[in-house]
Amino acid sequence: MIDLTIHKYWFITGSQSLYGEDTLKKVADDSKKIVQDLNADTSLPCPILWKETLLTADGIRKTLEEANADSNCAGIIAWMHTFSPAKMWIAGLKSLQKPLLQFNTQFNAEIPFESIDMDFMNLNQSAHGDREFGFITARMDIPRKVIVGHWKDTTTKARIAQWMRAGSAVADGKKLRIARFGDNMRDVAVTDGDKVEAMIQMGWSVPYFGIGDLVAYINKVSEKDIDNLFDEYNSNYSIVWGADKENTRKSIREQAKIEIAMRAFFANNDINAFTTNFEDLHGMKQLPGLACQRLMADGFGFAGEGDWKTAALVRTFKVMTAGMEREQGQGSSFMEDYTYHFEPNKDLILGAHMLEVCPSIAEKKPTLEVHPLGIGGKEDPARLVFNGRPGPALCAAVVDFGSRFRCVVNEVSVVETNEKFPHLPVARLLWKPEPNLVTAAESWILAGGGHHTAFSNQISIEMLRDWAEMTGIELISIGAGTTVEQFRNELRWNAVAWKH
Ligand code: MN
């Protein structure tokens, strides 16, 4: 559903005219070869467009202004094959509005010790050409990423791919519309925030819709469409029929109806993320459970209780991971830190939600079950039940501090469990937060991170850092090396660094 190839990255090579025609021809040939090689690598999610070598201040400004004006351009990859005096770059960089990656590579991999001469060195010059460029971007404080490595190296390519994924999420965010059915949950602080500032900073637009707007769509869904979707559920999941088969069928069909209505509503309103609120279900028979789970699996952002920031972050994760090779259980989801398990040396967190966890992270084929929900006062909702795939993952939350947004991230390890949770018929995961529950939870709480998160076992911290750099928001992470003392200091330093 999400196509990352619509986002193009421009590859620009810096040089200057004093090298003469022969050298400049070689510069152009070399950079074309690098672009061809990168484009041939299927791990890179987006196409790279080669641009003419930049030799003058005017040419640089013009090219970067064209990039700004091209809505398909998601970012710039800049490489200084030779020396490119950086005063030439000031006007162009000053106007640049696209994410910037400085790719400090070199056409030649190893030094040819027997034949190396000054001509060779004058061509293979990025070791100092890219330092000149690095100075001016540092001096001008341009948001940027620097990747150093040979262009054929697989780790280098993987890092470029990750940066592109972050850039694609930024581009998607600029036109992202998050439908908010109802407001955020009454009196809750962390799920609220400044929607105007979110739009200025990330591009996220958060239009409100009355739940009646959706109910009107629900009432129009045909029985035949429900029959077809029910058949799809039946082949994708193991339905647990329980004692009252008719009630099970009725409840699952109701979720099918909601899913069909939501898809139509979102298509007509250009929506790629949404929130629901169990306090605001007037005219609906069930809290959307299965419907939200399935839409998340298809790439929609979602969060419960009107939490539009987390819904946008889940969508961000979906874009970042679009088209990635995946095994069973690799994916991203809305998540909530629910309950602690305090056991000496085995402290864990149980992550779940009332219903709405994305089946992309399911360890095995989910079961489709119908059970009462003790909150909201509606009919028994159908939901997918499963355990999350074990392995490394991360949880992230975006919180609004009034003067800025902060993204808090915690690396976690989902553990295998043989527990059956016989009285907890919801999707759930047990994880060990890094470096341990006490340090992680104390740090998270000190940072003001919320209870809702976007969870992923495919996204790296580096990808999220790239995204935060591009959007210009603070990111603070809790991982294997974190100590509470160091983390508190980091919070204090960040408070100063982010003072506007
Ligand atoms: Mn919640």
Short mmCIF file of C-alpha atoms and ligand atoms in Angstrom, two decimals:
data_model
loop_
_atom_site.label_atom_id
_atom_site.label_comp_id
_atom_site.label_asym_id
_atom_site.label_seq_id
_atom_site.Cartn_x
_atom_site.Cartn_y
_atom_site.Cartn_z
CA MET A 1 0.00 0.00 0.00
CA ILE A 2 2.84 2.44 0.73
CA ASP A 3 5.05 3.06 -2.31
CA LEU A 4 8.44 4.53 -1.44
CA THR A 5 9.60 4.79 -5.05
CA ILE A 6 7.63 8.02 -5.41
CA HIS A 7 10.34 9.65 -3.28
CA LYS A 8 13.43 10.51 -5.33
CA TYR A 9 16.83 11.46 -3.99
CA TRP A 10 19.12 13.75 -5.94
CA PHE A 11 22.80 12.85 -6.09
CA ILE A 12 24.92 15.95 -6.50
CA THR A 13 28.68 15.99 -6.95
CA GLY A 14 30.72 19.02 -6.02
CA SER A 15 33.87 20.12 -7.84
CA GLN A 16 35.24 23.28 -9.45
CA SER A 17 36.31 24.30 -12.96
CA LEU A 18 40.05 24.70 -12.27
CA TYR A 19 40.62 20.95 -12.60
CA GLY A 20 40.11 21.10 -16.38
CA GLU A 21 37.90 19.17 -18.74
CA ASP A 22 39.58 15.76 -18.55
CA THR A 23 39.37 15.55 -14.78
CA LEU A 24 35.81 16.87 -14.71
CA LYS A 25 34.76 14.24 -17.22
CA LYS A 26 36.23 11.61 -14.93
CA VAL A 27 34.41 13.18 -11.97
CA ALA A 28 31.09 12.95 -13.81
CA ASP A 29 31.74 9.37 -14.96
CA ASP A 30 32.69 8.28 -11.47
CA SER A 31 29.62 9.78 -9.83
CA LYS A 32 27.38 8.26 -12.53
CA LYS A 33 28.88 4.85 -11.77
CA ILE A 34 28.20 5.30 -8.05
CA VAL A 35 24.58 6.26 -8.72
CA GLN A 36 24.12 3.28 -11.06
CA ASP A 37 25.56 0.95 -8.49
CA LEU A 38 23.36 2.32 -5.69
CA ASN A 39 20.26 2.14 -7.89
CA ALA A 40 21.03 -1.47 -8.73
CA ASP A 41 20.96 -2.40 -5.05
CA THR A 42 17.45 -3.57 -4.15
CA SER A 43 17.93 -2.75 -0.46
CA LEU A 44 17.74 0.95 -1.33
CA PRO A 45 14.02 1.75 -1.24
CA CYS A 46 13.97 4.85 -3.46
CA PRO A 47 15.48 5.86 -6.81
CA ILE A 48 18.51 8.17 -6.92
CA LEU A 49 18.70 10.76 -9.69
CA TRP A 50 22.13 11.76 -10.96
CA LYS A 51 22.69 15.49 -11.44
CA GLU A 52 25.36 17.39 -13.40
CA THR A 53 28.54 18.15 -11.46
CA LEU A 54 28.25 21.45 -9.63
CA LEU A 55 31.07 23.88 -10.39
CA THR A 56 29.81 27.37 -9.60
CA ALA A 57 27.88 29.20 -6.88
CA ASP A 58 25.13 29.98 -9.33
CA GLY A 59 24.81 26.39 -10.50
CA ILE A 60 24.67 25.15 -6.91
CA ARG A 61 21.99 27.65 -5.91
CA LYS A 62 19.92 26.89 -8.99
CA THR A 63 20.08 23.10 -8.49
CA LEU A 64 19.17 23.28 -4.81
CA GLU A 65 16.29 25.67 -5.55
CA GLU A 66 15.03 23.21 -8.18
CA ALA A 67 15.19 20.48 -5.55
CA ASN A 68 13.10 22.62 -3.20
CA ALA A 69 10.51 23.15 -5.90
CA ASP A 70 10.26 19.46 -6.85
CA SER A 71 7.69 17.80 -4.60
CA ASN A 72 9.03 14.35 -5.58
CA CYS A 73 12.50 15.19 -4.32
CA ALA A 74 12.74 13.79 -0.79
CA GLY A 75 16.37 14.69 -0.17
CA ILE A 76 19.83 15.53 -1.43
CA ILE A 77 22.89 13.29 -1.36
CA ALA A 78 26.00 15.43 -1.73
CA TRP A 79 29.50 14.17 -2.46
CA MET A 80 32.63 16.24 -2.96
CA HIS A 81 34.63 14.04 -5.31
CA THR A 82 37.25 16.77 -5.54
CA PHE A 83 37.68 20.01 -3.68
CA SER A 84 34.70 22.36 -4.07
CA PRO A 85 35.34 25.71 -2.36
CA ALA A 86 32.51 25.99 0.12
CA LYS A 87 31.83 29.71 -0.20
CA MET A 88 30.21 28.62 -3.47
CA TRP A 89 27.73 26.56 -1.46
CA ILE A 90 26.49 29.24 0.93
CA ALA A 91 23.66 30.70 -1.18
CA GLY A 92 22.36 27.28 -2.21
CA LEU A 93 22.55 25.78 1.26
CA LYS A 94 20.85 28.83 2.73
CA SER A 95 17.79 28.15 0.61
CA LEU A 96 17.82 24.34 0.93
CA GLN A 97 14.62 22.92 2.41
CA LYS A 98 15.20 19.22 1.74
CA PRO A 99 16.95 16.68 3.98
CA LEU A 100 20.69 16.58 3.31
CA LEU A 101 23.01 13.59 3.39
CA GLN A 102 26.69 14.28 2.98
CA PHE A 103 28.06 11.05 1.56
CA ASN A 104 31.76 11.10 2.25
CA THR A 105 32.84 8.32 -0.06
CA GLN A 106 35.70 7.95 -2.50
CA PHE A 107 35.55 6.43 -5.97
CA ASN A 108 38.75 4.48 -5.44
CA ALA A 109 38.70 2.04 -2.52
CA GLU A 110 42.31 1.26 -1.70
CA ILE A 111 45.45 3.33 -2.19
CA PRO A 112 47.50 1.98 -5.14
CA PHE A 113 50.77 2.27 -3.26
CA GLU A 114 52.99 1.43 -6.25
CA SER A 115 51.44 3.86 -8.72
CA ILE A 116 50.04 6.67 -6.60
CA ASP A 117 51.09 10.16 -7.74
CA MET A 118 49.79 13.71 -7.40
CA ASP A 119 47.34 13.30 -10.31
CA PHE A 120 45.76 10.37 -8.52
CA MET A 121 45.54 12.33 -5.28
CA ASN A 122 44.02 15.37 -6.99
CA LEU A 123 41.22 13.21 -8.33
CA ASN A 124 40.58 11.12 -5.23
CA GLN A 125 40.20 14.05 -2.92
CA SER A 126 37.01 13.60 -0.95
CA ALA A 127 39.04 13.11 2.23
CA HIS A 128 39.62 16.84 2.22
CA GLY A 129 36.93 18.05 -0.23
CA ASP A 130 34.23 16.70 2.08
CA ARG A 131 35.87 18.37 5.06
CA GLU A 132 35.53 21.75 3.36
CA PHE A 133 31.84 21.00 2.74
CA GLY A 134 31.48 19.72 6.32
CA PHE A 135 32.84 23.00 7.65
CA ILE A 136 30.28 25.15 5.87
CA THR A 137 27.30 22.95 6.81
CA ALA A 138 28.51 22.97 10.42
CA ARG A 139 29.11 26.72 10.37
CA MET A 140 25.64 27.31 8.89
CA ASP A 141 24.09 24.73 11.23
CA ILE A 142 22.30 22.95 8.38
CA PRO A 143 20.35 19.87 9.53
CA ARG A 144 22.26 16.99 7.98
CA LYS A 145 23.49 13.44 8.13
CA VAL A 146 27.06 12.38 7.39
CA ILE A 147 27.82 8.87 6.19
CA VAL A 148 31.42 7.86 5.64
CA GLY A 149 32.23 4.68 3.74
CA HIS A 150 33.05 3.18 0.40
CA TRP A 151 30.05 3.16 -1.96
CA LYS A 152 30.29 -0.57 -2.62
CA ASP A 153 30.31 -1.46 1.07
CA THR A 154 27.09 -3.17 2.18
CA THR A 155 27.01 -1.50 5.61
CA THR A 156 27.39 1.90 3.95
CA LYS A 157 24.54 1.13 1.56
CA ALA A 158 22.37 -0.13 4.41
CA ARG A 159 22.88 3.18 6.22
CA ILE A 160 21.98 5.17 3.12
CA ALA A 161 18.86 3.01 2.76
CA GLN A 162 17.89 3.78 6.36
CA TRP A 163 18.41 7.49 5.85
CA MET A 164 16.21 7.33 2.74
CA ARG A 165 13.51 5.56 4.71
CA ALA A 166 13.61 8.32 7.32
CA GLY A 167 13.48 10.93 4.55
CA SER A 168 10.50 9.22 2.97
CA ALA A 169 8.69 9.30 6.33
CA VAL A 170 9.44 13.04 6.56
CA ALA A 171 8.04 13.59 3.06
CA ASP A 172 4.97 11.50 3.93
CA GLY A 173 4.53 13.47 7.17
CA LYS A 174 4.33 16.75 5.26
CA LYS A 175 1.04 15.69 3.75
CA LEU A 176 -0.14 13.34 6.48
CA ARG A 177 -3.73 13.77 7.62
CA ILE A 178 -4.67 12.08 10.89
CA ALA A 179 -8.43 11.69 11.29
CA ARG A 180 -9.40 12.23 14.89
CA PHE A 181 -12.75 10.65 15.68
CA GLY A 182 -13.68 12.55 18.81
CA ASP A 183 -11.22 14.43 20.99
CA ASN A 184 -8.46 12.90 23.07
CA MET A 185 -9.57 11.08 26.23
CA ARG A 186 -11.02 13.50 28.75
CA ASP A 187 -8.48 15.09 31.13
CA VAL A 188 -5.51 13.12 29.80
CA ALA A 189 -2.45 15.35 29.41
CA VAL A 190 0.19 13.44 27.46
CA THR A 191 -2.03 12.50 24.52
CA ASP A 192 -2.94 16.13 23.93
CA GLY A 193 -0.71 18.76 22.40
CA ASP A 194 -0.29 21.66 20.04
CA LYS A 195 -1.69 20.58 16.69
CA VAL A 196 -0.70 23.83 15.02
CA GLU A 197 2.92 23.39 16.07
CA ALA A 198 2.86 19.73 14.94
CA MET A 199 1.79 20.91 11.51
CA ILE A 200 4.49 23.57 11.39
CA GLN A 201 7.18 21.15 12.55
CA MET A 202 6.22 17.81 10.99
CA GLY A 203 3.46 18.73 8.54
CA TRP A 204 0.98 16.56 10.46
CA SER A 205 -2.58 17.76 9.99
CA VAL A 206 -5.12 16.51 12.54
CA PRO A 207 -8.64 17.11 11.26
CA TYR A 208 -11.48 16.34 13.65
CA PHE A 209 -14.47 14.30 12.57
CA GLY A 210 -17.56 13.56 14.62
CA ILE A 211 -18.07 9.83 15.09
CA GLY A 212 -21.41 10.34 13.30
CA ASP A 213 -19.46 11.08 10.11
CA LEU A 214 -18.10 7.53 10.27
CA VAL A 215 -21.40 6.01 11.39
CA ALA A 216 -23.00 7.36 8.20
CA TYR A 217 -20.48 5.27 6.22
CA ILE A 218 -21.03 2.24 8.47
CA ASN A 219 -24.76 2.33 7.79
CA LYS A 220 -24.16 2.19 4.06
CA VAL A 221 -21.99 -0.97 4.00
CA SER A 222 -23.55 -3.80 1.97
CA GLU A 223 -24.10 -7.31 3.33
CA LYS A 224 -22.28 -8.75 0.33
CA ASP A 225 -19.11 -6.77 1.10
CA ILE A 226 -19.32 -7.98 4.69
CA ASP A 227 -19.67 -11.61 3.46
CA ASN A 228 -16.54 -11.25 1.34
CA LEU A 229 -14.46 -9.71 4.08
CA PHE A 230 -15.67 -12.32 6.56
CA ASP A 231 -14.38 -15.02 4.20
CA GLU A 232 -11.01 -13.26 4.10
CA TYR A 233 -10.87 -13.21 7.91
CA ASN A 234 -11.74 -16.89 7.95
CA SER A 235 -8.80 -17.79 5.73
CA ASN A 236 -6.26 -15.44 7.40
CA TYR A 237 -6.99 -16.14 11.07
CA SER A 238 -8.16 -19.00 13.27
CA ILE A 239 -11.63 -18.04 14.46
CA VAL A 240 -12.39 -19.11 18.03
CA TRP A 241 -16.12 -19.74 17.89
CA GLY A 242 -16.74 -20.15 21.64
CA ALA A 243 -20.04 -21.23 23.16
CA ASP A 244 -22.23 -18.71 21.35
CA LYS A 245 -21.36 -19.13 17.68
CA GLU A 246 -24.04 -16.75 16.49
CA ASN A 247 -22.75 -13.97 18.73
CA THR A 248 -19.21 -14.61 17.49
CA ARG A 249 -20.29 -14.38 13.86
CA LYS A 250 -22.34 -11.26 14.51
CA SER A 251 -19.53 -9.54 16.34
CA ILE A 252 -16.91 -10.32 13.69
CA ARG A 253 -19.27 -9.14 10.95
CA GLU A 254 -19.74 -5.87 12.81
CA GLN A 255 -15.95 -5.29 12.77
CA ALA A 256 -15.91 -6.12 9.05
CA LYS A 257 -18.56 -3.46 8.56
CA ILE A 258 -16.48 -0.92 10.48
CA GLU A 259 -13.35 -1.83 8.51
CA ILE A 260 -15.10 -1.38 5.15
CA ALA A 261 -16.60 1.93 6.28
CA MET A 262 -13.26 3.22 7.56
CA ARG A 263 -11.47 2.34 4.34
CA ALA A 264 -14.07 4.21 2.30
CA PHE A 265 -14.04 7.17 4.67
CA PHE A 266 -10.24 7.40 4.60
CA ALA A 267 -10.08 7.14 0.81
CA ASN A 268 -12.62 9.95 0.42
CA ASN A 269 -10.90 12.18 2.97
CA ASP A 270 -7.24 11.56 2.10
CA ILE A 271 -6.50 10.01 5.49
CA ASN A 272 -3.48 7.81 6.35
CA ALA A 273 -3.71 7.72 10.15
CA PHE A 274 -6.53 7.93 12.67
CA THR A 275 -7.53 7.81 16.30
CA THR A 276 -10.60 6.48 18.07
CA ASN A 277 -11.85 7.12 21.59
CA PHE A 278 -13.89 4.63 23.60
CA GLU A 279 -15.61 7.59 25.27
CA ASP A 280 -16.99 8.69 21.93
CA LEU A 281 -18.73 5.81 20.13
CA HIS A 282 -22.20 7.27 19.72
CA GLY A 283 -24.08 5.26 17.09
CA MET A 284 -21.48 2.45 17.00
CA LYS A 285 -22.11 -1.05 18.32
CA GLN A 286 -18.51 -1.91 19.20
CA LEU A 287 -15.21 -0.24 19.88
CA PRO A 288 -13.24 -0.78 16.66
CA GLY A 289 -10.74 -3.56 17.50
CA LEU A 290 -10.13 -5.94 14.62
CA ALA A 291 -10.81 -3.07 12.17
CA CYS A 292 -8.01 -0.95 13.67
CA GLN A 293 -5.64 -3.93 13.78
CA ARG A 294 -6.20 -4.70 10.11
CA LEU A 295 -5.86 -1.10 8.99
CA MET A 296 -2.56 -0.79 10.87
CA ALA A 297 -1.33 -3.95 9.13
CA ASP A 298 -2.09 -2.18 5.85
CA GLY A 299 0.05 0.85 6.69
CA PHE A 300 -2.36 3.19 8.45
CA GLY A 301 -1.17 4.95 11.58
CA PHE A 302 -3.38 4.39 14.60
CA ALA A 303 -3.58 5.14 18.30
CA GLY A 304 -6.37 4.84 20.84
CA GLU A 305 -7.94 7.47 23.08
CA GLY A 306 -7.48 10.29 20.58
CA ASP A 307 -3.69 10.10 20.77
CA TRP A 308 -2.95 11.71 17.41
CA LYS A 309 0.82 12.10 18.01
CA THR A 310 1.25 8.35 18.51
CA ALA A 311 -1.03 7.62 15.52
CA ALA A 312 1.24 9.83 13.40
CA LEU A 313 4.32 8.08 14.77
CA VAL A 314 2.88 4.64 13.96
CA ARG A 315 2.28 5.89 10.40
CA THR A 316 5.86 7.20 10.36
CA PHE A 317 7.06 3.70 11.30
CA LYS A 318 4.88 2.13 8.62
CA VAL A 319 6.42 4.38 5.97
CA MET A 320 9.95 3.80 7.25
CA THR A 321 9.53 0.04 6.96
CA ALA A 322 7.48 -0.09 3.76
CA GLY A 323 8.62 -2.78 1.33
CA MET A 324 11.29 -4.13 3.70
CA GLU A 325 11.84 -7.83 3.55
CA ARG A 326 10.03 -9.29 6.52
CA GLU A 327 9.68 -12.56 8.30
CA GLN A 328 6.61 -13.57 10.29
CA GLY A 329 6.22 -11.11 13.14
CA GLN A 330 8.41 -8.32 11.81
CA GLY A 331 6.53 -5.06 11.80
CA SER A 332 5.35 -2.03 13.73
CA SER A 333 2.39 -1.28 15.94
CA PHE A 334 0.62 1.00 18.33
CA MET A 335 1.61 -0.12 21.84
CA GLU A 336 1.18 0.69 25.49
CA ASP A 337 3.30 -0.07 28.54
CA TYR A 338 0.65 -1.88 30.55
CA THR A 339 1.91 -3.89 33.52
CA TYR A 340 5.26 -4.60 35.22
CA HIS A 341 6.56 -8.02 36.08
CA PHE A 342 8.92 -7.59 39.04
CA GLU A 343 10.95 -10.73 39.52
CA PRO A 344 14.57 -10.54 40.67
CA ASN A 345 16.85 -10.52 37.59
CA LYS A 346 13.88 -11.13 35.29
CA ASP A 347 12.04 -7.82 35.39
CA LEU A 348 9.76 -7.40 32.39
CA ILE A 349 7.07 -5.14 30.97
CA LEU A 350 3.82 -6.44 29.52
CA GLY A 351 2.92 -4.40 26.46
CA ALA A 352 -0.61 -4.53 25.05
CA HIS A 353 -3.68 -2.42 24.52
CA MET A 354 -7.39 -2.91 25.06
CA LEU A 355 -7.65 -4.42 21.57
CA GLU A 356 -5.62 -2.56 19.00
CA VAL A 357 -2.20 -4.12 18.43
CA CYS A 358 -1.04 -4.62 14.85
CA PRO A 359 -0.90 -8.27 13.70
CA SER A 360 2.28 -7.51 11.71
CA ILE A 361 4.20 -8.26 14.93
CA ALA A 362 2.41 -11.57 15.64
CA GLU A 363 4.72 -14.50 16.31
CA LYS A 364 2.23 -16.94 14.75
CA LYS A 365 -1.07 -16.81 12.93
CA PRO A 366 -3.42 -14.83 15.22
CA THR A 367 -6.69 -16.13 16.56
CA LEU A 368 -9.84 -14.09 16.00
CA GLU A 369 -11.86 -13.94 19.20
CA VAL A 370 -14.90 -12.22 20.65
CA HIS A 371 -14.98 -11.24 24.32
CA PRO A 372 -16.68 -8.62 26.46
CA LEU A 373 -14.81 -5.35 27.03
CA GLY A 374 -15.18 -3.93 30.53
CA ILE A 375 -14.91 -0.35 29.34
CA GLY A 376 -16.97 1.80 26.98
CA GLY A 377 -20.32 0.06 27.59
CA LYS A 378 -20.68 -1.40 24.08
CA GLU A 379 -21.17 -4.88 22.58
CA ASP A 380 -18.41 -7.52 22.73
CA PRO A 381 -15.78 -6.54 20.17
CA ALA A 382 -13.91 -8.96 17.91
CA ARG A 383 -10.12 -8.74 18.08
CA LEU A 384 -6.99 -10.59 16.97
CA VAL A 385 -5.15 -12.32 19.79
CA PHE A 386 -1.48 -13.30 19.62
CA ASN A 387 1.93 -13.08 21.26
CA GLY A 388 4.49 -10.70 19.78
CA ARG A 389 7.56 -12.00 17.98
CA PRO A 390 10.56 -12.33 20.34
CA GLY A 391 13.72 -10.35 19.61
CA PRO A 392 15.14 -6.83 19.70
CA ALA A 393 12.77 -3.92 19.15
CA LEU A 394 12.16 -0.34 20.23
CA CYS A 395 9.35 1.76 21.65
CA ALA A 396 9.10 5.48 20.91
CA ALA A 397 6.80 8.30 21.97
CA VAL A 398 6.54 11.90 20.84
CA VAL A 399 5.54 14.28 23.62
CA ASP A 400 4.76 17.98 23.49
CA PHE A 401 6.68 20.18 25.92
CA GLY A 402 4.90 23.37 24.93
CA SER A 403 7.97 24.96 23.42
CA ARG A 404 9.09 21.83 21.54
CA PHE A 405 8.44 18.18 20.74
CA ARG A 406 10.57 15.45 22.27
CA CYS A 407 10.88 11.93 20.94
CA VAL A 408 11.77 9.42 23.67
CA VAL A 409 13.01 6.00 22.58
CA ASN A 410 13.74 2.82 24.52
CA GLU A 411 15.44 -0.22 23.09
CA VAL A 412 13.80 -3.42 24.32
CA SER A 413 14.10 -7.18 23.91
CA VAL A 414 10.85 -9.07 23.50
CA VAL A 415 11.18 -12.40 25.29
CA GLU A 416 9.74 -15.80 24.50
CA THR A 417 7.03 -16.93 26.83
CA ASN A 418 5.11 -20.12 27.40
CA GLU A 419 2.44 -18.32 29.39
CA LYS A 420 -1.05 -18.78 27.97
CA PHE A 421 -2.71 -15.67 29.45
CA PRO A 422 -6.05 -17.59 29.63
CA HIS A 423 -7.94 -14.56 30.93
CA LEU A 424 -6.25 -11.90 28.81
CA PRO A 425 -7.66 -12.29 25.30
CA VAL A 426 -5.70 -9.46 23.66
CA ALA A 427 -2.49 -9.25 21.67
CA ARG A 428 0.45 -8.89 24.06
CA LEU A 429 4.23 -8.88 24.35
CA LEU A 430 6.61 -9.32 27.23
CA TRP A 431 9.83 -7.37 26.95
CA LYS A 432 12.96 -6.54 28.86
CA PRO A 433 13.68 -2.85 28.44
CA GLU A 434 17.35 -1.95 28.01
CA PRO A 435 19.46 -1.68 30.08
CA ASN A 436 17.02 -3.01 32.72
CA LEU A 437 13.51 -2.22 33.87
CA VAL A 438 14.50 0.05 36.76
CA THR A 439 16.89 2.26 34.77
CA ALA A 440 14.71 2.30 31.67
CA ALA A 441 11.47 3.14 33.45
CA GLU A 442 13.09 5.77 35.70
CA SER A 443 14.69 7.41 32.65
CA TRP A 444 11.49 7.20 30.60
CA ILE A 445 9.45 8.80 33.38
CA LEU A 446 12.07 11.51 33.97
CA ALA A 447 11.92 12.33 30.25
CA GLY A 448 8.13 12.62 30.39
CA GLY A 449 7.61 9.83 27.85
CA GLY A 450 3.95 8.81 27.58
CA HIS A 451 2.26 5.46 28.18
CA HIS A 452 1.40 5.05 24.49
CA THR A 453 4.20 4.27 22.07
CA ALA A 454 4.92 3.26 18.53
CA PHE A 455 6.63 -0.13 18.65
CA SER A 456 8.81 -1.69 15.96
CA ASN A 457 11.14 -4.63 15.59
CA GLN A 458 12.36 -3.35 12.19
CA ILE A 459 13.39 0.23 12.92
CA SER A 460 16.81 1.14 14.28
CA ILE A 461 17.59 4.04 16.60
CA GLU A 462 19.75 5.48 13.82
CA MET A 463 16.72 5.67 11.51
CA LEU A 464 14.77 7.49 14.20
CA ARG A 465 17.67 9.84 14.88
CA ASP A 466 17.80 10.68 11.18
CA TRP A 467 14.07 11.38 11.24
CA ALA A 468 14.38 13.64 14.31
CA GLU A 469 17.28 15.52 12.70
CA MET A 470 15.23 16.10 9.54
CA THR A 471 12.10 17.22 11.39
CA GLY A 472 14.11 19.32 13.84
CA ILE A 473 12.81 17.74 17.03
CA GLU A 474 14.66 16.49 20.09
CA LEU A 475 15.37 12.78 20.38
CA ILE A 476 16.59 11.13 23.55
CA SER A 477 17.21 7.42 23.75
CA ILE A 478 17.46 4.82 26.50
CA GLY A 479 19.54 1.77 25.66
CA ALA A 480 22.20 -0.65 26.84
CA GLY A 481 24.64 2.04 28.00
CA THR A 482 22.15 4.31 29.78
CA THR A 483 22.55 5.32 33.42
CA VAL A 484 19.93 7.46 35.15
CA GLU A 485 22.56 9.97 36.26
CA GLN A 486 23.91 10.45 32.72
CA PHE A 487 20.40 10.53 31.29
CA ARG A 488 19.32 13.28 33.73
CA ASN A 489 22.30 15.34 32.64
CA GLU A 490 21.39 14.81 29.01
CA LEU A 491 17.87 16.06 29.75
CA ARG A 492 19.34 19.16 31.40
CA TRP A 493 21.67 19.85 28.47
CA ASN A 494 18.88 19.30 25.97
CA ALA A 495 16.65 21.73 27.84
CA VAL A 496 19.28 24.40 27.12
CA ALA A 497 20.01 23.25 23.57
CA TRP A 498 16.32 23.33 22.64
CA LYS A 499 15.51 26.70 24.23
CA HIS A 500 14.21 28.95 21.47
MN MN B 1 -4.34 3.49 25.86
#
